[in-house]
Amino acid sequence: MTDKPIAIAGDHAGYPLKAIIGEELGAMGYEVLDLGTHVATTSVDYPDYGAAMAAAIKDGRCEKGILICGTGIGISIAANRHPGVRAALCHDETSARLSREHNDANVLALGARVIGEVVAIDCLKAFLTTEFGAGRHVKRVEKLG
Ligand code: RB5
């Protein structure tokens, strides 16, 4: 378990699930760094929140984060354009676990309009409790950089 906060960010479509994820993180004992958006009623642009997450990782405010938009697609594409971000868009617990084990993902991306709350929380728990497997995966992850 990291002693740094877990950052959360998302656009208006992701806002309701972000609120749930934030509460769940608190219940799990994590400090939460909420990078916005802070309302569901104003339309915003998901690349801005991918960039905010990348900046928080780059400057050391967090080591891991959760990004949420409608599908998770736009915000994961946006985040992965920034060096040092390995964002994994997941729709199931197994993918979330393997994103850590094989890819050393530091950001979990979720689609609020395509997965339910229970599956999202399963993904969250798998993502946060799985360590990088290292070994044969190290050189592959290094090549991503
Ligand atoms: C917003 O309407 C929606 O396009 C966005 O949340 C996301 O799904 C984009 O990938």
CSV table of N, CA and C in Angstrom, one decimal, residues 2 5-11 14-15 17-26 28 30-37 46 49-54 56-57 62-69 72 75-76 79 85-90 96 99-100 105-112 115 119-129:
chain,number,residue,atom,x,y,z
A,2,THR,N,0.7,2.1,-1.0
A,2,THR,CA,1.4,3.3,-1.1
A,2,THR,C,1.0,4.3,0.1
A,5,PRO,N,-1.1,9.8,-1.4
A,5,PRO,CA,-2.6,9.7,-1.8
A,5,PRO,C,-2.8,9.0,-3.1
A,6,ILE,N,-4.0,8.5,-3.3
A,6,ILE,CA,-4.4,8.0,-4.6
A,6,ILE,C,-5.2,9.2,-5.3
A,7,ALA,N,-4.7,9.6,-6.4
A,7,ALA,CA,-5.4,10.6,-7.2
A,7,ALA,C,-6.6,10.1,-7.9
A,8,ILE,N,-7.6,10.9,-8.0
A,8,ILE,CA,-8.8,10.6,-8.8
A,8,ILE,C,-9.1,11.8,-9.7
A,9,ALA,N,-9.5,11.5,-10.9
A,9,ALA,CA,-9.9,12.6,-11.8
A,9,ALA,C,-10.8,12.1,-12.9
A,10,GLY,N,-11.7,13.0,-13.4
A,10,GLY,CA,-12.6,12.6,-14.4
A,10,GLY,C,-13.4,13.7,-15.0
A,11,ASP,N,-14.0,13.5,-16.1
A,11,ASP,CA,-14.9,14.6,-16.6
A,11,ASP,C,-16.3,14.5,-16.0
A,14,GLY,N,-17.8,11.1,-15.9
A,14,GLY,CA,-17.2,10.2,-14.9
A,14,GLY,C,-17.5,10.7,-13.5
A,15,TYR,N,-18.0,11.8,-13.3
A,15,TYR,CA,-18.2,12.4,-11.9
A,15,TYR,C,-18.9,11.5,-10.9
A,17,LEU,N,-19.3,8.2,-10.8
A,17,LEU,CA,-18.5,7.1,-10.4
A,17,LEU,C,-17.3,7.5,-9.6
A,18,LYS,N,-16.7,8.7,-10.0
A,18,LYS,CA,-15.6,9.2,-9.2
A,18,LYS,C,-15.9,9.5,-7.8
A,19,ALA,N,-17.1,9.9,-7.5
A,19,ALA,CA,-17.6,10.2,-6.1
A,19,ALA,C,-17.6,8.8,-5.4
A,20,ILE,N,-18.1,7.8,-6.0
A,20,ILE,CA,-18.2,6.5,-5.4
A,20,ILE,C,-16.8,5.9,-5.1
A,21,ILE,N,-15.9,6.1,-6.1
A,21,ILE,CA,-14.5,5.6,-6.0
A,21,ILE,C,-13.8,6.3,-4.9
A,22,GLY,N,-14.0,7.6,-4.8
A,22,GLY,CA,-13.4,8.4,-3.7
A,22,GLY,C,-13.8,7.9,-2.4
A,23,GLU,N,-15.1,7.7,-2.2
A,23,GLU,CA,-15.6,7.1,-0.9
A,23,GLU,C,-15.0,5.8,-0.6
A,24,GLU,N,-14.9,4.9,-1.6
A,24,GLU,CA,-14.4,3.6,-1.4
A,24,GLU,C,-12.9,3.7,-1.0
A,25,LEU,N,-12.2,4.5,-1.6
A,25,LEU,CA,-10.8,4.7,-1.3
A,25,LEU,C,-10.6,5.1,0.2
A,26,GLY,N,-11.5,6.1,0.6
A,26,GLY,CA,-11.5,6.5,2.0
A,26,GLY,C,-11.7,5.4,2.9
A,28,MET,N,-11.1,2.3,2.4
A,28,MET,CA,-10.0,1.4,2.3
A,28,MET,C,-8.8,2.0,3.1
A,30,TYR,N,-7.2,4.9,2.3
A,30,TYR,CA,-6.3,5.8,1.5
A,30,TYR,C,-6.6,7.2,1.6
A,31,GLU,N,-5.6,8.1,1.5
A,31,GLU,CA,-5.9,9.5,1.4
A,31,GLU,C,-6.2,9.7,-0.1
A,32,VAL,N,-7.1,10.6,-0.4
A,32,VAL,CA,-7.6,10.8,-1.8
A,32,VAL,C,-7.2,12.2,-2.2
A,33,LEU,N,-6.6,12.3,-3.4
A,33,LEU,CA,-6.3,13.6,-4.0
A,33,LEU,C,-7.2,13.8,-5.2
A,34,ASP,N,-8.2,14.6,-5.0
A,34,ASP,CA,-9.3,14.8,-6.0
A,34,ASP,C,-8.9,15.9,-7.0
A,35,LEU,N,-8.6,15.6,-8.2
A,35,LEU,CA,-8.1,16.6,-9.2
A,35,LEU,C,-9.3,17.1,-10.1
A,36,GLY,N,-10.5,16.8,-9.7
A,36,GLY,CA,-11.7,17.3,-10.4
A,36,GLY,C,-12.1,16.3,-11.5
A,37,THR,N,-13.1,16.7,-12.1
A,37,THR,CA,-14.0,17.8,-12.0
A,37,THR,C,-14.9,17.7,-10.8
A,46,TYR,N,-12.2,15.8,-21.3
A,46,TYR,CA,-11.5,14.8,-20.6
A,46,TYR,C,-9.9,14.9,-20.7
A,49,TYR,N,-8.2,16.4,-17.8
A,49,TYR,CA,-8.1,15.6,-16.5
A,49,TYR,C,-7.0,14.5,-16.6
A,50,GLY,N,-6.8,14.0,-17.9
A,50,GLY,CA,-5.7,13.1,-18.1
A,50,GLY,C,-4.4,13.9,-17.9
A,51,ALA,N,-4.3,15.1,-18.3
A,51,ALA,CA,-3.1,15.9,-18.1
A,51,ALA,C,-2.9,16.2,-16.6
A,52,ALA,N,-4.0,16.5,-15.9
A,52,ALA,CA,-3.9,16.8,-14.5
A,52,ALA,C,-3.3,15.6,-13.7
A,53,MET,N,-3.8,14.4,-14.1
A,53,MET,CA,-3.3,13.2,-13.5
A,53,MET,C,-1.8,13.0,-13.8
A,54,ALA,N,-1.4,13.2,-15.0
A,54,ALA,CA,0.0,13.1,-15.4
A,54,ALA,C,0.9,14.1,-14.6
A,56,ALA,N,0.3,15.3,-11.7
A,56,ALA,CA,0.4,14.9,-10.3
A,56,ALA,C,1.3,13.7,-10.1
A,57,ILE,N,1.4,12.8,-11.1
A,57,ILE,CA,2.4,11.7,-11.0
A,57,ILE,C,3.8,12.3,-11.2
A,62,CYS,N,1.4,12.0,-6.2
A,62,CYS,CA,0.8,10.7,-6.1
A,62,CYS,C,1.7,9.7,-7.0
A,63,GLU,N,1.5,8.4,-6.7
A,63,GLU,CA,2.2,7.4,-7.5
A,63,GLU,C,1.2,6.7,-8.3
A,64,LYS,N,-0.1,6.7,-7.9
A,64,LYS,CA,-1.1,5.9,-8.6
A,64,LYS,C,-2.4,6.8,-8.7
A,65,GLY,N,-3.2,6.5,-9.7
A,65,GLY,CA,-4.4,7.3,-9.8
A,65,GLY,C,-5.5,6.5,-10.6
A,66,ILE,N,-6.7,7.0,-10.4
A,66,ILE,CA,-7.9,6.5,-11.1
A,66,ILE,C,-8.5,7.6,-12.0
A,67,LEU,N,-8.7,7.3,-13.3
A,67,LEU,CA,-9.3,8.2,-14.2
A,67,LEU,C,-10.6,7.7,-14.7
A,68,ILE,N,-11.6,8.6,-14.8
A,68,ILE,CA,-12.9,8.1,-15.2
A,68,ILE,C,-13.5,9.1,-16.2
A,69,CYS,N,-14.0,8.6,-17.3
A,69,CYS,CA,-14.8,9.4,-18.2
A,69,CYS,C,-16.0,8.5,-18.6
A,72,GLY,N,-14.1,5.7,-20.5
A,72,GLY,CA,-12.7,5.4,-20.1
A,72,GLY,C,-11.7,5.5,-21.2
A,75,ILE,N,-10.1,9.4,-21.8
A,75,ILE,CA,-9.2,9.8,-20.7
A,75,ILE,C,-8.0,8.9,-20.6
A,76,SER,N,-8.1,7.7,-21.0
A,76,SER,CA,-6.9,6.8,-21.0
A,76,SER,C,-6.0,7.2,-22.2
A,79,ALA,N,-4.3,10.4,-21.1
A,79,ALA,CA,-3.2,10.2,-20.0
A,79,ALA,C,-2.0,9.5,-20.6
A,85,VAL,N,3.2,7.9,-17.6
A,85,VAL,CA,1.9,7.4,-17.3
A,85,VAL,C,1.7,6.1,-18.1
A,86,ARG,N,1.3,5.1,-17.3
A,86,ARG,CA,0.8,3.8,-17.9
A,86,ARG,C,-0.6,3.6,-17.5
A,87,ALA,N,-1.5,4.1,-18.3
A,87,ALA,CA,-3.0,4.0,-17.9
A,87,ALA,C,-3.6,2.8,-18.6
A,88,ALA,N,-4.3,2.0,-17.8
A,88,ALA,CA,-4.9,0.8,-18.3
A,88,ALA,C,-6.4,0.9,-18.2
A,89,LEU,N,-7.1,0.8,-19.3
A,89,LEU,CA,-8.6,0.9,-19.3
A,89,LEU,C,-9.1,-0.5,-19.0
A,90,CYS,N,-9.8,-0.7,-17.9
A,90,CYS,CA,-10.2,-2.0,-17.5
A,90,CYS,C,-11.7,-2.1,-17.3
A,96,ALA,N,-7.6,-5.7,-14.5
A,96,ALA,CA,-7.1,-4.7,-13.5
A,96,ALA,C,-5.9,-5.3,-12.8
A,99,SER,N,-3.0,-5.7,-15.3
A,99,SER,CA,-2.4,-4.4,-15.6
A,99,SER,C,-1.3,-4.0,-14.6
A,100,ARG,N,-1.5,-4.5,-13.4
A,100,ARG,CA,-0.4,-4.2,-12.4
A,100,ARG,C,0.7,-5.3,-12.5
A,105,ALA,N,1.0,-0.9,-14.5
A,105,ALA,CA,0.1,0.3,-14.7
A,105,ALA,C,0.1,1.2,-13.5
A,106,ASN,N,0.2,2.5,-13.7
A,106,ASN,CA,0.1,3.4,-12.5
A,106,ASN,C,-1.2,4.2,-12.5
A,107,VAL,N,-2.0,4.0,-13.5
A,107,VAL,CA,-3.3,4.6,-13.6
A,107,VAL,C,-4.3,3.6,-14.1
A,108,LEU,N,-5.4,3.5,-13.3
A,108,LEU,CA,-6.6,2.7,-13.7
A,108,LEU,C,-7.6,3.6,-14.4
A,109,ALA,N,-8.0,3.3,-15.6
A,109,ALA,CA,-9.1,4.1,-16.3
A,109,ALA,C,-10.4,3.3,-16.3
A,110,LEU,N,-11.4,3.9,-16.0
A,110,LEU,CA,-12.8,3.3,-15.9
A,110,LEU,C,-13.8,4.1,-16.7
A,111,GLY,N,-14.7,3.4,-17.3
A,111,GLY,CA,-15.8,4.0,-18.0
A,111,GLY,C,-17.1,4.0,-17.2
A,112,ALA,N,-17.5,5.2,-16.8
A,112,ALA,CA,-18.7,5.2,-15.9
A,112,ALA,C,-20.0,4.8,-16.6
A,115,ILE,N,-19.5,0.4,-17.2
A,115,ILE,CA,-19.5,-0.6,-16.1
A,115,ILE,C,-20.2,-0.2,-14.9
A,119,VAL,N,-18.5,-3.7,-10.3
A,119,VAL,CA,-17.4,-4.1,-11.1
A,119,VAL,C,-16.3,-3.1,-11.0
A,120,ALA,N,-16.6,-1.8,-11.0
A,120,ALA,CA,-15.6,-0.7,-10.8
A,120,ALA,C,-14.9,-0.9,-9.5
A,121,ILE,N,-15.5,-1.2,-8.5
A,121,ILE,CA,-14.9,-1.4,-7.2
A,121,ILE,C,-14.0,-2.6,-7.2
A,122,ASP,N,-14.5,-3.7,-7.8
A,122,ASP,CA,-13.6,-4.9,-8.0
A,122,ASP,C,-12.3,-4.5,-8.7
A,123,CYS,N,-12.5,-3.8,-9.8
A,123,CYS,CA,-11.3,-3.3,-10.5
A,123,CYS,C,-10.3,-2.5,-9.6
A,124,LEU,N,-10.9,-1.6,-8.9
A,124,LEU,CA,-10.1,-0.7,-8.0
A,124,LEU,C,-9.3,-1.5,-7.0
A,125,LYS,N,-10.0,-2.5,-6.4
A,125,LYS,CA,-9.3,-3.3,-5.3
A,125,LYS,C,-8.2,-4.2,-5.9
A,126,ALA,N,-8.5,-4.7,-7.1
A,126,ALA,CA,-7.5,-5.5,-7.8
A,126,ALA,C,-6.3,-4.7,-8.1
A,127,PHE,N,-6.5,-3.5,-8.7
A,127,PHE,CA,-5.5,-2.6,-9.1
A,127,PHE,C,-4.6,-2.2,-7.9
A,128,LEU,N,-5.2,-1.9,-6.8
A,128,LEU,CA,-4.5,-1.4,-5.7
A,128,LEU,C,-3.8,-2.4,-4.8
A,129,THR,N,-4.2,-3.7,-5.0
A,129,THR,CA,-3.6,-4.7,-4.1
A,129,THR,C,-2.7,-5.6,-4.8
